[in-house]
């Protein structure tokens, strides 16, 4: 599946794809995409837990259902807890991404991996009926989602999980500036990116989904587009030092500066 210089594609977003309940569910989803002419799928290459595998939040059709027990330990790629991060090399961890790539290649579909997420809208309003970004970090808590999809229970992860664990003032933009957070996130990037640096089934890395100064956690008040843009530039440089082969994209949404800061 080599990408030529001129590559025309039809893409779709299926951030939940690695966490479908069975191989058949994943395969059927990819088969239907292929039949529709889709040849690039964007999905999440992050899934961080900070309470694995104890607490759970159960959502169904965007409504808060229960805070109770869960049927299994779910899927997670990274445990962020007790001042440390631990990577999951198991079948309910990084091997789920291996599976997505292998299956997508069978249908001539390239995978476009997003590496973290800005959003977490449900922490302070668990009964919100708004669908925007409902699958998000939620401080790493365990989610089971029923949206007419067969999903495993899984953890979401994202920027605010790092801030909750390693931040000093617990403001969202510490993700871009706090040295400890940057170090732990780069450790995770190395874990993911080095594994797939020579993988032809991946078309690109997305640095973050909708990166900006605030999320569920507020901004410090000192954050600016310059700070977020500089984080993009530095993170892209770090990824390029590991992976010389794949495109690197920002994933920003009308927020960063139009010119990168040197």
PDB file of C-alpha atoms in Angstrom:
ATOM      1  CA  UNK A   1       0.000   0.000   0.000  1.00  0.00           C
ATOM      2  CA  UNK A   2       2.642   2.605  -0.928  1.00  0.00           C
ATOM      3  CA  UNK A   3       1.447   6.205  -0.996  1.00  0.00           C
ATOM      4  CA  UNK A   4       2.384   7.927  -4.237  1.00  0.00           C
ATOM      5  CA  UNK A   5       3.151  11.631  -4.502  1.00  0.00           C
ATOM      6  CA  UNK A   6      -0.372  12.271  -5.792  1.00  0.00           C
ATOM      7  CA  UNK A   7      -2.756  10.478  -3.481  1.00  0.00           C
ATOM      8  CA  UNK A   8      -6.477  11.106  -3.627  1.00  0.00           C
ATOM      9  CA  UNK A   9      -8.429   9.746  -0.716  1.00  0.00           C
ATOM     10  CA  UNK A  10     -11.812   9.630   0.953  1.00  0.00           C
ATOM     11  CA  UNK A  11     -11.505   9.749   4.734  1.00  0.00           C
ATOM     12  CA  UNK A  12     -13.718   9.156   7.733  1.00  0.00           C
ATOM     13  CA  UNK A  13     -13.463   9.540  11.497  1.00  0.00           C
ATOM     14  CA  UNK A  14     -13.940   6.432  13.657  1.00  0.00           C
ATOM     15  CA  UNK A  15     -12.164   7.234  16.895  1.00  0.00           C
ATOM     16  CA  UNK A  16     -13.818   4.251  18.603  1.00  0.00           C
ATOM     17  CA  UNK A  17     -12.557   1.712  16.059  1.00  0.00           C
ATOM     18  CA  UNK A  18      -9.849  -0.037  18.151  1.00  0.00           C
ATOM     19  CA  UNK A  19     -12.350  -0.677  20.945  1.00  0.00           C
ATOM     20  CA  UNK A  20     -15.106  -2.486  19.119  1.00  0.00           C
ATOM     21  CA  UNK A  21     -16.006  -5.619  20.975  1.00  0.00           C
ATOM     22  CA  UNK A  22     -14.850  -8.282  18.544  1.00  0.00           C
ATOM     23  CA  UNK A  23     -12.629  -8.830  15.537  1.00  0.00           C
ATOM     24  CA  UNK A  24     -15.747  -9.373  13.431  1.00  0.00           C
ATOM     25  CA  UNK A  25     -17.109  -5.965  14.457  1.00  0.00           C
ATOM     26  CA  UNK A  26     -13.851  -4.299  13.428  1.00  0.00           C
ATOM     27  CA  UNK A  27     -13.651  -6.267  10.196  1.00  0.00           C
ATOM     28  CA  UNK A  28     -17.266  -5.543   9.246  1.00  0.00           C
ATOM     29  CA  UNK A  29     -16.788  -1.841   9.942  1.00  0.00           C
ATOM     30  CA  UNK A  30     -13.706  -1.674   7.748  1.00  0.00           C
ATOM     31  CA  UNK A  31     -15.416  -3.712   5.023  1.00  0.00           C
ATOM     32  CA  UNK A  32     -18.338  -1.285   4.951  1.00  0.00           C
ATOM     33  CA  UNK A  33     -15.945   1.654   4.799  1.00  0.00           C
ATOM     34  CA  UNK A  34     -14.149   0.087   1.864  1.00  0.00           C
ATOM     35  CA  UNK A  35     -17.412  -0.563   0.031  1.00  0.00           C
ATOM     36  CA  UNK A  36     -18.217   3.128   0.439  1.00  0.00           C
ATOM     37  CA  UNK A  37     -14.941   4.137  -1.197  1.00  0.00           C
ATOM     38  CA  UNK A  38     -13.192   5.157   2.035  1.00  0.00           C
ATOM     39  CA  UNK A  39      -9.447   4.572   2.050  1.00  0.00           C
ATOM     40  CA  UNK A  40      -8.305   6.566   5.115  1.00  0.00           C
ATOM     41  CA  UNK A  41      -9.711   6.200   8.629  1.00  0.00           C
ATOM     42  CA  UNK A  42      -8.852   8.509  11.531  1.00  0.00           C
ATOM     43  CA  UNK A  43      -8.839   6.902  14.960  1.00  0.00           C
ATOM     44  CA  UNK A  44      -7.316   7.347  18.404  1.00  0.00           C
ATOM     45  CA  UNK A  45      -3.873   6.015  19.324  1.00  0.00           C
ATOM     46  CA  UNK A  46      -4.296   7.068  22.950  1.00  0.00           C
ATOM     47  CA  UNK A  47      -6.305   5.484  25.720  1.00  0.00           C
ATOM     48  CA  UNK A  48      -5.031   6.412  29.166  1.00  0.00           C
ATOM     49  CA  UNK A  49      -6.391   5.246  32.508  1.00  0.00           C
ATOM     50  CA  UNK A  50      -5.803   6.663  35.965  1.00  0.00           C
ATOM     51  CA  UNK A  51      -8.008   4.246  37.910  1.00  0.00           C
ATOM     52  CA  UNK A  52      -7.422   0.960  36.107  1.00  0.00           C
ATOM     53  CA  UNK A  53      -9.428  -1.174  36.602  1.00  0.00           C
ATOM     54  CA  UNK A  54     -11.499   0.031  39.561  1.00  0.00           C
ATOM     55  CA  UNK A  55     -13.950   2.906  39.033  1.00  0.00           C
ATOM     56  CA  UNK A  56     -16.359   3.137  36.142  1.00  0.00           C
ATOM     57  CA  UNK A  57     -18.730   5.532  34.511  1.00  0.00           C
ATOM     58  CA  UNK A  58     -21.458   4.049  32.383  1.00  0.00           C
ATOM     59  CA  UNK A  59     -22.939   6.193  29.639  1.00  0.00           C
ATOM     60  CA  UNK A  60     -25.713   5.284  27.248  1.00  0.00           C
ATOM     61  CA  UNK A  61     -27.059   7.535  24.513  1.00  0.00           C
ATOM     62  CA  UNK A  62     -25.170  10.517  25.995  1.00  0.00           C
ATOM     63  CA  UNK A  63     -26.782  10.148  29.441  1.00  0.00           C
ATOM     64  CA  UNK A  64     -25.097   9.325  32.728  1.00  0.00           C
ATOM     65  CA  UNK A  65     -26.273   5.905  33.879  1.00  0.00           C
ATOM     66  CA  UNK A  66     -24.281   4.522  36.745  1.00  0.00           C
ATOM     67  CA  UNK A  67     -21.075   4.674  38.744  1.00  0.00           C
ATOM     68  CA  UNK A  68     -20.665   1.043  39.597  1.00  0.00           C
ATOM     69  CA  UNK A  69     -18.794  -2.132  38.807  1.00  0.00           C
ATOM     70  CA  UNK A  70     -17.684  -3.135  35.336  1.00  0.00           C
ATOM     71  CA  UNK A  71     -17.781  -6.503  33.570  1.00  0.00           C
ATOM     72  CA  UNK A  72     -14.065  -6.623  32.791  1.00  0.00           C
ATOM     73  CA  UNK A  73     -10.839  -4.627  32.958  1.00  0.00           C
ATOM     74  CA  UNK A  74     -11.464  -3.013  29.591  1.00  0.00           C
ATOM     75  CA  UNK A  75      -8.873  -1.752  27.143  1.00  0.00           C
ATOM     76  CA  UNK A  76      -6.187   0.801  27.921  1.00  0.00           C
ATOM     77  CA  UNK A  77      -2.865   1.808  26.425  1.00  0.00           C
ATOM     78  CA  UNK A  78      -1.382   3.799  29.286  1.00  0.00           C
ATOM     79  CA  UNK A  79      -1.791   3.849  33.069  1.00  0.00           C
ATOM     80  CA  UNK A  80      -1.230   7.347  34.504  1.00  0.00           C
ATOM     81  CA  UNK A  81      -1.174   7.006  38.256  1.00  0.00           C
ATOM     82  CA  UNK A  82       0.909   7.526  41.411  1.00  0.00           C
ATOM     83  CA  UNK A  83       3.377   9.851  39.717  1.00  0.00           C
ATOM     84  CA  UNK A  84       4.253   7.459  36.925  1.00  0.00           C
ATOM     85  CA  UNK A  85       3.107   6.145  33.554  1.00  0.00           C
ATOM     86  CA  UNK A  86       3.029   2.488  32.544  1.00  0.00           C
ATOM     87  CA  UNK A  87       2.548   1.262  28.975  1.00  0.00           C
ATOM     88  CA  UNK A  88       0.283  -1.692  28.222  1.00  0.00           C
ATOM     89  CA  UNK A  89       1.938  -4.141  25.827  1.00  0.00           C
ATOM     90  CA  UNK A  90      -0.862  -6.696  26.123  1.00  0.00           C
ATOM     91  CA  UNK A  91      -3.796  -7.816  24.019  1.00  0.00           C
ATOM     92  CA  UNK A  92      -6.024  -5.171  25.632  1.00  0.00           C
ATOM     93  CA  UNK A  93      -3.346  -2.541  25.009  1.00  0.00           C
ATOM     94  CA  UNK A  94      -1.037  -1.729  22.114  1.00  0.00           C
ATOM     95  CA  UNK A  95      -1.896  -4.985  20.368  1.00  0.00           C
ATOM     96  CA  UNK A  96      -5.347  -3.546  19.653  1.00  0.00           C
ATOM     97  CA  UNK A  97      -3.699  -0.921  17.462  1.00  0.00           C
ATOM     98  CA  UNK A  98      -1.645  -3.665  15.776  1.00  0.00           C
ATOM     99  CA  UNK A  99      -4.904  -5.382  14.968  1.00  0.00           C
ATOM    100  CA  UNK A 100      -6.528  -2.261  13.518  1.00  0.00           C
ATOM    101  CA  UNK A 101      -3.586  -1.636  11.206  1.00  0.00           C
ATOM    102  CA  UNK A 102      -3.446  -5.249  10.020  1.00  0.00           C
ATOM    103  CA  UNK A 103      -7.176  -5.417   9.339  1.00  0.00           C
ATOM    104  CA  UNK A 104      -7.270  -2.027   7.633  1.00  0.00           C
ATOM    105  CA  UNK A 105      -4.525  -3.131   5.252  1.00  0.00           C
ATOM    106  CA  UNK A 106      -6.701  -6.035   4.174  1.00  0.00           C
ATOM    107  CA  UNK A 107      -9.176  -3.462   2.832  1.00  0.00           C
ATOM    108  CA  UNK A 108      -6.549  -1.049   1.446  1.00  0.00           C
ATOM    109  CA  UNK A 109      -7.381   1.502   4.127  1.00  0.00           C
ATOM    110  CA  UNK A 110      -4.699   3.696   5.671  1.00  0.00           C
ATOM    111  CA  UNK A 111      -4.843   4.530   9.368  1.00  0.00           C
ATOM    112  CA  UNK A 112      -4.517   8.124  10.578  1.00  0.00           C
ATOM    113  CA  UNK A 113      -3.641   8.094  14.283  1.00  0.00           C
ATOM    114  CA  UNK A 114      -4.489  10.930  16.680  1.00  0.00           C
ATOM    115  CA  UNK A 115      -2.124  11.017  19.660  1.00  0.00           C
ATOM    116  CA  UNK A 116      -4.103  12.855  22.351  1.00  0.00           C
ATOM    117  CA  UNK A 117      -7.314  14.811  22.939  1.00  0.00           C
ATOM    118  CA  UNK A 118      -8.040  18.285  24.294  1.00  0.00           C
ATOM    119  CA  UNK A 119     -11.619  17.702  25.405  1.00  0.00           C
ATOM    120  CA  UNK A 120     -13.386  16.349  28.459  1.00  0.00           C
ATOM    121  CA  UNK A 121     -16.863  17.915  28.688  1.00  0.00           C
ATOM    122  CA  UNK A 122     -18.631  15.561  31.088  1.00  0.00           C
ATOM    123  CA  UNK A 123     -16.643  15.890  34.294  1.00  0.00           C
ATOM    124  CA  UNK A 124     -18.647  18.793  35.685  1.00  0.00           C
ATOM    125  CA  UNK A 125     -21.925  18.033  33.924  1.00  0.00           C
ATOM    126  CA  UNK A 126     -22.455  14.260  33.862  1.00  0.00           C
ATOM    127  CA  UNK A 127     -26.094  14.546  32.776  1.00  0.00           C
ATOM    128  CA  UNK A 128     -25.366  16.678  29.729  1.00  0.00           C
ATOM    129  CA  UNK A 129     -27.247  15.563  26.632  1.00  0.00           C
ATOM    130  CA  UNK A 130     -24.824  17.327  24.280  1.00  0.00           C
ATOM    131  CA  UNK A 131     -23.123  14.854  21.961  1.00  0.00           C
ATOM    132  CA  UNK A 132     -20.092  17.033  21.164  1.00  0.00           C
ATOM    133  CA  UNK A 133     -16.897  15.165  22.062  1.00  0.00           C
ATOM    134  CA  UNK A 134     -18.665  12.850  24.482  1.00  0.00           C
ATOM    135  CA  UNK A 135     -15.946  10.239  23.938  1.00  0.00           C
ATOM    136  CA  UNK A 136     -13.077  12.072  25.554  1.00  0.00           C
ATOM    137  CA  UNK A 137     -10.596  12.029  28.390  1.00  0.00           C
ATOM    138  CA  UNK A 138     -12.878  12.238  31.459  1.00  0.00           C
ATOM    139  CA  UNK A 139      -9.758  12.094  33.637  1.00  0.00           C
ATOM    140  CA  UNK A 140      -9.029   8.551  32.529  1.00  0.00           C
ATOM    141  CA  UNK A 141     -12.149   7.027  34.050  1.00  0.00           C
ATOM    142  CA  UNK A 142     -13.583   3.811  32.729  1.00  0.00           C
ATOM    143  CA  UNK A 143     -16.369   4.198  30.181  1.00  0.00           C
ATOM    144  CA  UNK A 144     -18.808   1.761  28.684  1.00  0.00           C
ATOM    145  CA  UNK A 145     -20.680   3.273  25.770  1.00  0.00           C
ATOM    146  CA  UNK A 146     -23.821   1.993  24.115  1.00  0.00           C
ATOM    147  CA  UNK A 147     -24.443   3.897  20.895  1.00  0.00           C
ATOM    148  CA  UNK A 148     -25.755   1.038  18.792  1.00  0.00           C
ATOM    149  CA  UNK A 149     -22.134  -0.133  18.654  1.00  0.00           C
ATOM    150  CA  UNK A 150     -20.614  -3.166  20.309  1.00  0.00           C
ATOM    151  CA  UNK A 151     -17.839  -1.473  22.287  1.00  0.00           C
ATOM    152  CA  UNK A 152     -15.588  -2.922  24.926  1.00  0.00           C
ATOM    153  CA  UNK A 153     -15.343  -1.101  28.210  1.00  0.00           C
ATOM    154  CA  UNK A 154     -12.370   1.198  27.883  1.00  0.00           C
ATOM    155  CA  UNK A 155     -10.504   4.169  29.271  1.00  0.00           C
ATOM    156  CA  UNK A 156     -10.144   7.355  27.285  1.00  0.00           C
ATOM    157  CA  UNK A 157      -7.160   9.385  28.410  1.00  0.00           C
ATOM    158  CA  UNK A 158      -6.132  12.771  27.037  1.00  0.00           C
ATOM    159  CA  UNK A 159      -4.424  15.968  28.146  1.00  0.00           C
ATOM    160  CA  UNK A 160      -6.259  16.524  31.409  1.00  0.00           C
ATOM    161  CA  UNK A 161      -5.333  13.079  32.731  1.00  0.00           C
ATOM    162  CA  UNK A 162      -1.688  14.173  32.619  1.00  0.00           C
ATOM    163  CA  UNK A 163      -2.530  17.519  34.204  1.00  0.00           C
ATOM    164  CA  UNK A 164      -4.521  15.898  37.012  1.00  0.00           C
ATOM    165  CA  UNK A 165      -1.611  13.587  37.807  1.00  0.00           C
ATOM    166  CA  UNK A 166       1.441  15.781  37.224  1.00  0.00           C
ATOM    167  CA  UNK A 167       0.220  19.379  37.089  1.00  0.00           C
ATOM    168  CA  UNK A 168       1.062  21.916  39.796  1.00  0.00           C
ATOM    169  CA  UNK A 169      -1.856  24.336  39.486  1.00  0.00           C
ATOM    170  CA  UNK A 170      -4.126  21.863  37.637  1.00  0.00           C
ATOM    171  CA  UNK A 171      -4.767  24.222  34.740  1.00  0.00           C
ATOM    172  CA  UNK A 172      -5.251  22.730  31.298  1.00  0.00           C
ATOM    173  CA  UNK A 173      -2.417  24.583  29.570  1.00  0.00           C
ATOM    174  CA  UNK A 174       0.141  23.012  31.910  1.00  0.00           C
ATOM    175  CA  UNK A 175      -0.003  20.161  29.426  1.00  0.00           C
ATOM    176  CA  UNK A 176       1.961  22.365  27.005  1.00  0.00           C
ATOM    177  CA  UNK A 177       4.483  23.829  29.448  1.00  0.00           C
ATOM    178  CA  UNK A 178       4.989  21.584  32.491  1.00  0.00           C
ATOM    179  CA  UNK A 179       8.336  19.780  32.156  1.00  0.00           C
ATOM    180  CA  UNK A 180       7.175  16.601  33.896  1.00  0.00           C
ATOM    181  CA  UNK A 181       4.040  16.383  31.747  1.00  0.00           C
ATOM    182  CA  UNK A 182       6.032  16.937  28.569  1.00  0.00           C
ATOM    183  CA  UNK A 183       8.479  14.230  29.606  1.00  0.00           C
ATOM    184  CA  UNK A 184       5.748  11.676  30.355  1.00  0.00           C
ATOM    185  CA  UNK A 185       3.825  12.478  27.178  1.00  0.00           C
ATOM    186  CA  UNK A 186       6.988  12.184  25.090  1.00  0.00           C
ATOM    187  CA  UNK A 187       7.633   8.811  26.718  1.00  0.00           C
ATOM    188  CA  UNK A 188       4.237   7.714  25.480  1.00  0.00           C
ATOM    189  CA  UNK A 189       4.875   9.173  22.027  1.00  0.00           C
ATOM    190  CA  UNK A 190       8.087   7.198  21.786  1.00  0.00           C
ATOM    191  CA  UNK A 191       6.213   4.046  22.799  1.00  0.00           C
ATOM    192  CA  UNK A 192       3.639   4.505  20.019  1.00  0.00           C
ATOM    193  CA  UNK A 193       5.593   6.175  17.243  1.00  0.00           C
ATOM    194  CA  UNK A 194       8.694   3.976  17.392  1.00  0.00           C
ATOM    195  CA  UNK A 195       6.518   0.891  17.115  1.00  0.00           C
ATOM    196  CA  UNK A 196       5.036   2.048  13.820  1.00  0.00           C
ATOM    197  CA  UNK A 197       7.783   4.235  12.360  1.00  0.00           C
ATOM    198  CA  UNK A 198       8.231   1.870   9.421  1.00  0.00           C
ATOM    199  CA  UNK A 199       4.597   0.791   9.122  1.00  0.00           C
ATOM    200  CA  UNK A 200       3.276   1.468   5.578  1.00  0.00           C
ATOM    201  CA  UNK A 201      -0.335   1.077   6.746  1.00  0.00           C
ATOM    202  CA  UNK A 202      -0.191   4.400   8.608  1.00  0.00           C
ATOM    203  CA  UNK A 203      -0.670   7.570   6.575  1.00  0.00           C
ATOM    204  CA  UNK A 204      -0.025  10.217   9.251  1.00  0.00           C
ATOM    205  CA  UNK A 205       0.199  11.193  12.894  1.00  0.00           C
ATOM    206  CA  UNK A 206      -2.128  13.824  14.332  1.00  0.00           C
ATOM    207  CA  UNK A 207      -0.466  15.599  17.255  1.00  0.00           C
ATOM    208  CA  UNK A 208      -3.697  16.313  19.139  1.00  0.00           C
ATOM    209  CA  UNK A 209      -7.415  16.638  18.627  1.00  0.00           C
ATOM    210  CA  UNK A 210      -8.458  20.319  18.900  1.00  0.00           C
ATOM    211  CA  UNK A 211      -5.538  21.455  21.061  1.00  0.00           C
ATOM    212  CA  UNK A 212      -6.205  24.777  22.809  1.00  0.00           C
ATOM    213  CA  UNK A 213      -5.822  26.609  26.130  1.00  0.00           C
ATOM    214  CA  UNK A 214      -8.733  25.186  28.105  1.00  0.00           C
ATOM    215  CA  UNK A 215     -10.908  22.132  28.433  1.00  0.00           C
ATOM    216  CA  UNK A 216     -12.752  20.768  31.461  1.00  0.00           C
ATOM    217  CA  UNK A 217      -9.823  22.129  33.418  1.00  0.00           C
ATOM    218  CA  UNK A 218      -9.583  25.913  32.995  1.00  0.00           C
ATOM    219  CA  UNK A 219      -6.789  27.888  31.414  1.00  0.00           C
ATOM    220  CA  UNK A 220      -4.194  29.532  33.632  1.00  0.00           C
ATOM    221  CA  UNK A 221      -5.021  32.872  32.063  1.00  0.00           C
ATOM    222  CA  UNK A 222      -1.510  33.110  30.644  1.00  0.00           C
ATOM    223  CA  UNK A 223      -2.002  30.685  27.784  1.00  0.00           C
ATOM    224  CA  UNK A 224      -2.002  31.929  24.203  1.00  0.00           C
ATOM    225  CA  UNK A 225      -1.943  30.614  20.655  1.00  0.00           C
ATOM    226  CA  UNK A 226       1.839  31.104  20.752  1.00  0.00           C
ATOM    227  CA  UNK A 227       2.179  28.553  23.558  1.00  0.00           C
ATOM    228  CA  UNK A 228      -0.026  25.982  21.853  1.00  0.00           C
ATOM    229  CA  UNK A 229       1.687  26.516  18.494  1.00  0.00           C
ATOM    230  CA  UNK A 230       5.127  26.176  20.046  1.00  0.00           C
ATOM    231  CA  UNK A 231       4.016  22.869  21.610  1.00  0.00           C
ATOM    232  CA  UNK A 232       2.957  21.675  18.147  1.00  0.00           C
ATOM    233  CA  UNK A 233       6.322  22.634  16.653  1.00  0.00           C
ATOM    234  CA  UNK A 234       8.352  21.000  19.412  1.00  0.00           C
ATOM    235  CA  UNK A 235       6.238  17.851  19.513  1.00  0.00           C
ATOM    236  CA  UNK A 236       6.388  17.488  15.734  1.00  0.00           C
ATOM    237  CA  UNK A 237      10.175  17.797  15.904  1.00  0.00           C
ATOM    238  CA  UNK A 238      10.305  15.101  18.582  1.00  0.00           C
ATOM    239  CA  UNK A 239       8.168  12.735  16.507  1.00  0.00           C
ATOM    240  CA  UNK A 240      10.250  13.410  13.400  1.00  0.00           C
ATOM    241  CA  UNK A 241      13.369  12.411  15.342  1.00  0.00           C
ATOM    242  CA  UNK A 242      11.781   8.985  15.830  1.00  0.00           C
ATOM    243  CA  UNK A 243       9.867   8.570  12.580  1.00  0.00           C
ATOM    244  CA  UNK A 244      11.274   9.978   9.318  1.00  0.00           C
ATOM    245  CA  UNK A 245       8.610   8.330   7.184  1.00  0.00           C
ATOM    246  CA  UNK A 246       5.114   9.565   8.015  1.00  0.00           C
ATOM    247  CA  UNK A 247       3.271  12.826   7.678  1.00  0.00           C
ATOM    248  CA  UNK A 248       2.746  14.813  10.887  1.00  0.00           C
ATOM    249  CA  UNK A 249      -0.374  16.962  11.219  1.00  0.00           C
ATOM    250  CA  UNK A 250      -1.650  19.343  13.868  1.00  0.00           C
ATOM    251  CA  UNK A 251      -5.311  18.421  14.315  1.00  0.00           C
ATOM    252  CA  UNK A 252      -6.018  21.995  15.432  1.00  0.00           C
ATOM    253  CA  UNK A 253      -9.345  23.694  14.839  1.00  0.00           C
ATOM    254  CA  UNK A 254      -8.954  27.407  14.062  1.00  0.00           C
ATOM    255  CA  UNK A 255      -6.800  28.049  17.101  1.00  0.00           C
ATOM    256  CA  UNK A 256      -3.047  27.929  16.402  1.00  0.00           C
ATOM    257  CA  UNK A 257      -1.030  30.653  14.734  1.00  0.00           C
ATOM    258  CA  UNK A 258      -0.757  30.403  10.965  1.00  0.00           C
ATOM    259  CA  UNK A 259       3.061  30.478  11.153  1.00  0.00           C
ATOM    260  CA  UNK A 260       5.046  28.148  13.322  1.00  0.00           C
ATOM    261  CA  UNK A 261       7.357  29.680  15.905  1.00  0.00           C
ATOM    262  CA  UNK A 262      11.025  28.742  15.422  1.00  0.00           C
TER     263      UNK A 262
END
